[in-house]
Coordinates of C-alpha atoms in Angstrom, one line a residue:
X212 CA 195.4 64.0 68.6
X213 CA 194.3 64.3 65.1
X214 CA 191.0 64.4 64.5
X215 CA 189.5 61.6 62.0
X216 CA 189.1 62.4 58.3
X217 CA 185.7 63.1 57.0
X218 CA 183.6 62.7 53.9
X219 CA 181.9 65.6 51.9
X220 CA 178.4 65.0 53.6
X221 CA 180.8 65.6 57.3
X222 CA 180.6 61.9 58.4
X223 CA 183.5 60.1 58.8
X224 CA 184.9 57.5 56.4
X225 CA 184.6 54.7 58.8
X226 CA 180.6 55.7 58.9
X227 CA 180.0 55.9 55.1
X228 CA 182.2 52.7 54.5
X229 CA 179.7 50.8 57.1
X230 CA 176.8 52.3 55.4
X231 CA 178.3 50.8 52.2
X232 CA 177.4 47.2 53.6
X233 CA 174.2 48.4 55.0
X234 CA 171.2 45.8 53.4
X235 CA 169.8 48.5 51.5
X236 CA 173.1 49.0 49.6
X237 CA 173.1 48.4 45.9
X238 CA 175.7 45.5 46.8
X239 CA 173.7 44.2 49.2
X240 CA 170.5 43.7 46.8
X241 CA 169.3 46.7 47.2
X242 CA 168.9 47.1 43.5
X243 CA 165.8 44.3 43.6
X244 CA 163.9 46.3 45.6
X245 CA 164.3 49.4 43.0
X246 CA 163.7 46.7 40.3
X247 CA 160.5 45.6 42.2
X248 CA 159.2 49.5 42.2
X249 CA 160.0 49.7 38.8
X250 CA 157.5 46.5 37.9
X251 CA 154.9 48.0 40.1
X252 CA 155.3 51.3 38.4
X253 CA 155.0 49.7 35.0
X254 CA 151.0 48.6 35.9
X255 CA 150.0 51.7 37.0
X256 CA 147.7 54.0 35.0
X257 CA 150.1 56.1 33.5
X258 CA 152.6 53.2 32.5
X259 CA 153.4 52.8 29.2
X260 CA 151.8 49.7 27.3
X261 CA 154.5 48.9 25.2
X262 CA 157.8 48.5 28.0
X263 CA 155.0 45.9 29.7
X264 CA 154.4 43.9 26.5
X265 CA 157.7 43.8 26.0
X266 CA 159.0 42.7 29.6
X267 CA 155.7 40.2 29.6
X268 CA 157.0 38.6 26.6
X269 CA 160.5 38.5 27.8
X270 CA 159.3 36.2 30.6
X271 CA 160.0 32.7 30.8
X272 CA 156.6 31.2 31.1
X273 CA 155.3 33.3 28.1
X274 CA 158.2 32.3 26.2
X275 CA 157.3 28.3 27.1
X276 CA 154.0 29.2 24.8
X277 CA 151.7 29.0 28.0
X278 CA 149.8 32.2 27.1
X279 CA 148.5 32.9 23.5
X280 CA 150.2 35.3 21.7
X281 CA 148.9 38.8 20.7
X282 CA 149.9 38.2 17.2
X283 CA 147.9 34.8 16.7
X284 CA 145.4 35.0 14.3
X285 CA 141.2 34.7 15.3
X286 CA 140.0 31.2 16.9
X287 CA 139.0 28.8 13.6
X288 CA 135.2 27.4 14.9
X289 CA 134.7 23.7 13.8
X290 CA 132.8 23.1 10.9
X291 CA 129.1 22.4 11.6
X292 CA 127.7 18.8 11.3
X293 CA 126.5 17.5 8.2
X294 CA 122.3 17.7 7.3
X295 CA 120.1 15.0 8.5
X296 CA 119.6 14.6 4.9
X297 CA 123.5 14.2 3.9
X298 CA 123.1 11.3 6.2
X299 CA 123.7 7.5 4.4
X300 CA 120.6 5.6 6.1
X301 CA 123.0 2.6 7.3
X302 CA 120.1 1.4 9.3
X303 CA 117.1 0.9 7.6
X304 CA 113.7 0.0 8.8
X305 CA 112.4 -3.5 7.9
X306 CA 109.1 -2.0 5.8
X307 CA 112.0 0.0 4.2
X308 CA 113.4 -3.1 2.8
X309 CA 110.4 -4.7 1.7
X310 CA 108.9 -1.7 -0.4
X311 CA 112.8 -1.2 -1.9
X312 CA 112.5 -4.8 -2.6
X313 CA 109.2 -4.8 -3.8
X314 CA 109.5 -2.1 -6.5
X315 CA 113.0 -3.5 -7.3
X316 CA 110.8 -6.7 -8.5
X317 CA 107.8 -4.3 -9.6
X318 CA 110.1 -2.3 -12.7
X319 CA 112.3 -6.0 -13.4
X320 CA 109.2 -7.8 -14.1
X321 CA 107.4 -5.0 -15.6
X322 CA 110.1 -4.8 -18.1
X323 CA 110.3 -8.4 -18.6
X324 CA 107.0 -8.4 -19.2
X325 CA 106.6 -5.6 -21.7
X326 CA 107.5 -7.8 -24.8
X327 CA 105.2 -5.4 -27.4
X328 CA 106.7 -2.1 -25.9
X329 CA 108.1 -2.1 -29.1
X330 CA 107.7 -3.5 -33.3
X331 CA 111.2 -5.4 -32.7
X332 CA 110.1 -7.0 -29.6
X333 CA 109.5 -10.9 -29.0
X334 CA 105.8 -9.8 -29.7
X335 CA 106.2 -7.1 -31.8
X336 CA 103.8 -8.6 -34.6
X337 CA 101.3 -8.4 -31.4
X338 CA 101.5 -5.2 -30.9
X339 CA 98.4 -3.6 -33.2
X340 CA 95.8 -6.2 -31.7
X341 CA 97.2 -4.7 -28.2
X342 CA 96.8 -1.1 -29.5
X343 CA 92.5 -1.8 -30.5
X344 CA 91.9 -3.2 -27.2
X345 CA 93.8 -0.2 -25.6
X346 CA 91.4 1.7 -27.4
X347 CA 88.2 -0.2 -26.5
X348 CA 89.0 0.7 -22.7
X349 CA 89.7 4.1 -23.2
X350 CA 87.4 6.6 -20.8
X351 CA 85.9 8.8 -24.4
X352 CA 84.7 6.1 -26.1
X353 CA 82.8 4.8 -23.1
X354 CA 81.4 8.1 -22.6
X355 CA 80.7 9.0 -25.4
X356 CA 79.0 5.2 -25.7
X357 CA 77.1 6.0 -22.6
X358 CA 75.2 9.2 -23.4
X359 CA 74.3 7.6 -26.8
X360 CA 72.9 4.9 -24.7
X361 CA 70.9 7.5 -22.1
X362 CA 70.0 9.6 -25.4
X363 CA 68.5 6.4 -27.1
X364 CA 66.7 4.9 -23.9
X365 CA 62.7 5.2 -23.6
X366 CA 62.6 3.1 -20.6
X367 CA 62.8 4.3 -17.3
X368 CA 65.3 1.4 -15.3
X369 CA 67.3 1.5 -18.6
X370 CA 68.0 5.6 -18.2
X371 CA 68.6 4.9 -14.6
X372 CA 71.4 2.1 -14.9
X373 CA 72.7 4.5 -17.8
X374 CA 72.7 7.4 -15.5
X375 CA 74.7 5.6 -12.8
X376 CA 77.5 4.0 -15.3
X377 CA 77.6 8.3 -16.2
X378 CA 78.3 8.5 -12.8
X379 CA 81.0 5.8 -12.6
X380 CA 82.7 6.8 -15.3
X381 CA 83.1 10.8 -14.2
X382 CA 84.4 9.4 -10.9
X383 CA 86.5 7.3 -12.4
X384 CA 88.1 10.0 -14.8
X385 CA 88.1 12.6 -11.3
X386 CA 89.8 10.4 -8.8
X387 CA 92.0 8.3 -11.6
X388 CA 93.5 12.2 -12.5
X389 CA 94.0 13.3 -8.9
X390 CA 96.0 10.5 -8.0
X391 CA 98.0 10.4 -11.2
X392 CA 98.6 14.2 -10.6
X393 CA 99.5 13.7 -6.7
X394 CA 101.8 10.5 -6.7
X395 CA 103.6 11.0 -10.6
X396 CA 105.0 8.5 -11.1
X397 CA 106.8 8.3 -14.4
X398 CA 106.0 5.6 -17.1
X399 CA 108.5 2.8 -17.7
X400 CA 111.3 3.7 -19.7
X401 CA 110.7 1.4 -22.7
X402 CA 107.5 2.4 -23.3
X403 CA 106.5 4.7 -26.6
X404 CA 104.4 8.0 -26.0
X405 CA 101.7 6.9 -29.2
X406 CA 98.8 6.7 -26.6
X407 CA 95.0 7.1 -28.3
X408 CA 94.0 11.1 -27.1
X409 CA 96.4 11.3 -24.1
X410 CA 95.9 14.5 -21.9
X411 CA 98.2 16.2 -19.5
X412 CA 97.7 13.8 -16.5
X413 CA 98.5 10.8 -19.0
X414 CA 102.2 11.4 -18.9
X415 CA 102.2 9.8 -15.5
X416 CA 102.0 6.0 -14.8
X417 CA 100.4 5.2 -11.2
X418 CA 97.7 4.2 -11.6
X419 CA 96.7 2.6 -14.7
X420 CA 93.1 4.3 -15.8
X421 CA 92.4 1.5 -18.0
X422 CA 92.6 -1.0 -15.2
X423 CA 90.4 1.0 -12.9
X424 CA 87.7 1.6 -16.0
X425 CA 87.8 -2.3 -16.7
X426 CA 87.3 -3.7 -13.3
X427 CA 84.8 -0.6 -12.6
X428 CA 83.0 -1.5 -16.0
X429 CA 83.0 -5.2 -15.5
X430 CA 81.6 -5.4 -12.2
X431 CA 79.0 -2.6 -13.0
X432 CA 77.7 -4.8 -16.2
X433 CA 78.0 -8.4 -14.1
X434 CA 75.7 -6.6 -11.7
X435 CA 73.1 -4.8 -13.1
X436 CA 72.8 -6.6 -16.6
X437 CA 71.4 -9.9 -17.2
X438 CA 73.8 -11.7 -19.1
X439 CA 74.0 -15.6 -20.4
X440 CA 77.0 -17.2 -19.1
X441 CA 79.7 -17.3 -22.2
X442 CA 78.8 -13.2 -22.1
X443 CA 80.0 -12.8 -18.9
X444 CA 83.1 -14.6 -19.0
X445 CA 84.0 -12.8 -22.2
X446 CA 83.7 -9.8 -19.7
X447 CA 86.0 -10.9 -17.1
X448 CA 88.4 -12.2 -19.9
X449 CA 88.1 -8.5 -21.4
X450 CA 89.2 -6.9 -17.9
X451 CA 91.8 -9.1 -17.7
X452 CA 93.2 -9.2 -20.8
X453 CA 93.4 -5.1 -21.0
X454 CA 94.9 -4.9 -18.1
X455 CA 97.7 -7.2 -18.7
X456 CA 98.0 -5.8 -22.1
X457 CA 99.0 -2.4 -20.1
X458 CA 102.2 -4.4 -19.2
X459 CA 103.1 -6.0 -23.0
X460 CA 102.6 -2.6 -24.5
X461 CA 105.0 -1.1 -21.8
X462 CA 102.6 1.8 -20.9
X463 CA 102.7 0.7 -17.1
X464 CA 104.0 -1.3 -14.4
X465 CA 102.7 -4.3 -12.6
X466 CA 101.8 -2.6 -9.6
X467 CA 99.8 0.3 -11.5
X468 CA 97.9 -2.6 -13.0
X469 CA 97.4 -4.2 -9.8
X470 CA 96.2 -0.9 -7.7
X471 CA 94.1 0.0 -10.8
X472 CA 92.1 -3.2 -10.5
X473 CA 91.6 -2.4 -6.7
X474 CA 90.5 1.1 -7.0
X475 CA 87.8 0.1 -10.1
X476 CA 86.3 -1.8 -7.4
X477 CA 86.6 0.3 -4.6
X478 CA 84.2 3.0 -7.1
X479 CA 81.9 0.9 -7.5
X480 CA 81.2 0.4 -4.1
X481 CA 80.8 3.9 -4.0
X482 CA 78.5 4.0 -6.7
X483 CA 76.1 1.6 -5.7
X484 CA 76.6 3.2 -2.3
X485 CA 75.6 6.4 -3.8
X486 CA 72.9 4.4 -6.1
X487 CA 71.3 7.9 -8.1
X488 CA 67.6 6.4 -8.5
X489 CA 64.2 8.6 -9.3
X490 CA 63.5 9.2 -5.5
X491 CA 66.5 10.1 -4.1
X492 CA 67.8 12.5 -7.3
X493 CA 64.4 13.1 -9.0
X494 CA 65.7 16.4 -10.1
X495 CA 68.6 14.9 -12.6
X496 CA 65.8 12.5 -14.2
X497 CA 63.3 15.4 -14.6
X498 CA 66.1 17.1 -16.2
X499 CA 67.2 14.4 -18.4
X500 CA 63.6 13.9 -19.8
X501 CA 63.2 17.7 -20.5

């Protein structure tokens, strides 16, 4: 009987052909579990970067844009929010209203108002009589007028009502410039720079030092000067009249008018608070009469 044919390896044909169908055959799949090695050999250590990019970005869910790419440039950061100060207010405060709406009024009637700002105004023909009683509540002529006064005086009630009116008008001249130089406030637009001996605080508008020296000089004379009747009324008419003549020449507003009155009285409750007498500063009258 002849003996059956064998293969190189010394099995027989029928063996190696049955083998052939064995699951670990190529044709039986067996090349997915060499393709799954391979995969697992691509993440070790010693794998090259490059093949695994490349079958990565061969894969279906990579290809769906699920991952970001390598290539994509760097992550834009929104822009910041705007400054607190960029802010529109589109919800102001009540007081916020009222002081816009007040100074809104303030500069319309101030400019209304201001009818010898200039020759070829309404009142232009005014406008020289305005500029003499400017000058007649100036701060040098009343100091000036003052030591004169405390020069002249032999008495010793006159040199102390003299020597208090000093007082006033140095305080007035102090806290009229430090305000000026805190709040500046610019003068109305229609007004001319021909002032009588301006200084560097004059430039600015709030408050109006002729308003404080005329309601400060006015009370200090109704009070401590005995005056007929038709005297003191031309007094108050004086105060008045200087201070609204600060609008018609266009040198300030209404309210720097209006807060000038208020702060002439207010220092002259200081200074009769502060009365200087020959008890209580008897060194400054001993001085004086040296």
């Amino acid at each position: 009987m002849p003996s059956p044919r064998r293969n190189v390896e010394g099995r027989p044909l029928g063996a190696s052909a049955s083998s052939s169908g064995s699951p670990g055959s190529p044709a039986h799949g067996g090349g997915g579990r060499f393709e799954f090695q391979s995969l697992l050999s691509s993440r070790a250590p010693g794998a090259d970067p490059t093949c695994a990019r490349l079958r990565a970005s061969e894969s279906p869910v990579h290809r769906r844009g699920s991952y970001p790419s390598a290539a994509a440039g760097p992550s834009q950061t929104p822009p910041p929010p705007p400054a607190e100060e960029d802010c529109l207010d589109l919800n102001p405060s009540f007081l916020v209203i009222a002081l816009r709406s007040l100074l809104a009024i303030d500069l319309w009637l101030s400019k209304k108002l201001g009818v010898c700002a200039e020759e070829s105004s309404s009142w232009g023909s005014v406008r020289p009589l305005m500029k003499l009683l400017e000058i007649s509540g100036h701060g040098i002529p009343w100091l000036l007028g003052t030591l004169y006064c405390l020069y002249k005086s032999d008495s010793w009630a006159g040199r102390e009502v003299l020597m208090n009116l000093l007082f006033a008008l140095l305080l007035d001249l102090l806290l009229v410039s430090l305000i000026k130089g805190l709040v500046r406030r610019r003068r109305p637009a229609h007004n001319q720079m021909d002032m009588f001996v301006t200084f560097s605080v004059d430039k600015y508008s709030f408050p109006s030092g002729h308003a404080t020296r005329a309601a400060l000089v006015a009370r200090f004379i109704l009070n401590h000067l005995v005056l007929a009747i038709p005297l003191r009324v031309l007094v108050v008419l004086w105060a008045l009249i200087l201070g609204h003549s600060r609008v018609m020449l266009g040198r300030h507003n209404v309210s720097d008018v209006a807060f000038g009155f208020l702060l002439g009285y207010m220092q002259y409750v200081i200074v009769n608070y502060c009365w200087l007498s020959p008890h209580n500063a008897a060194v400054l009258f001993v001085l004086w009469n040296q």
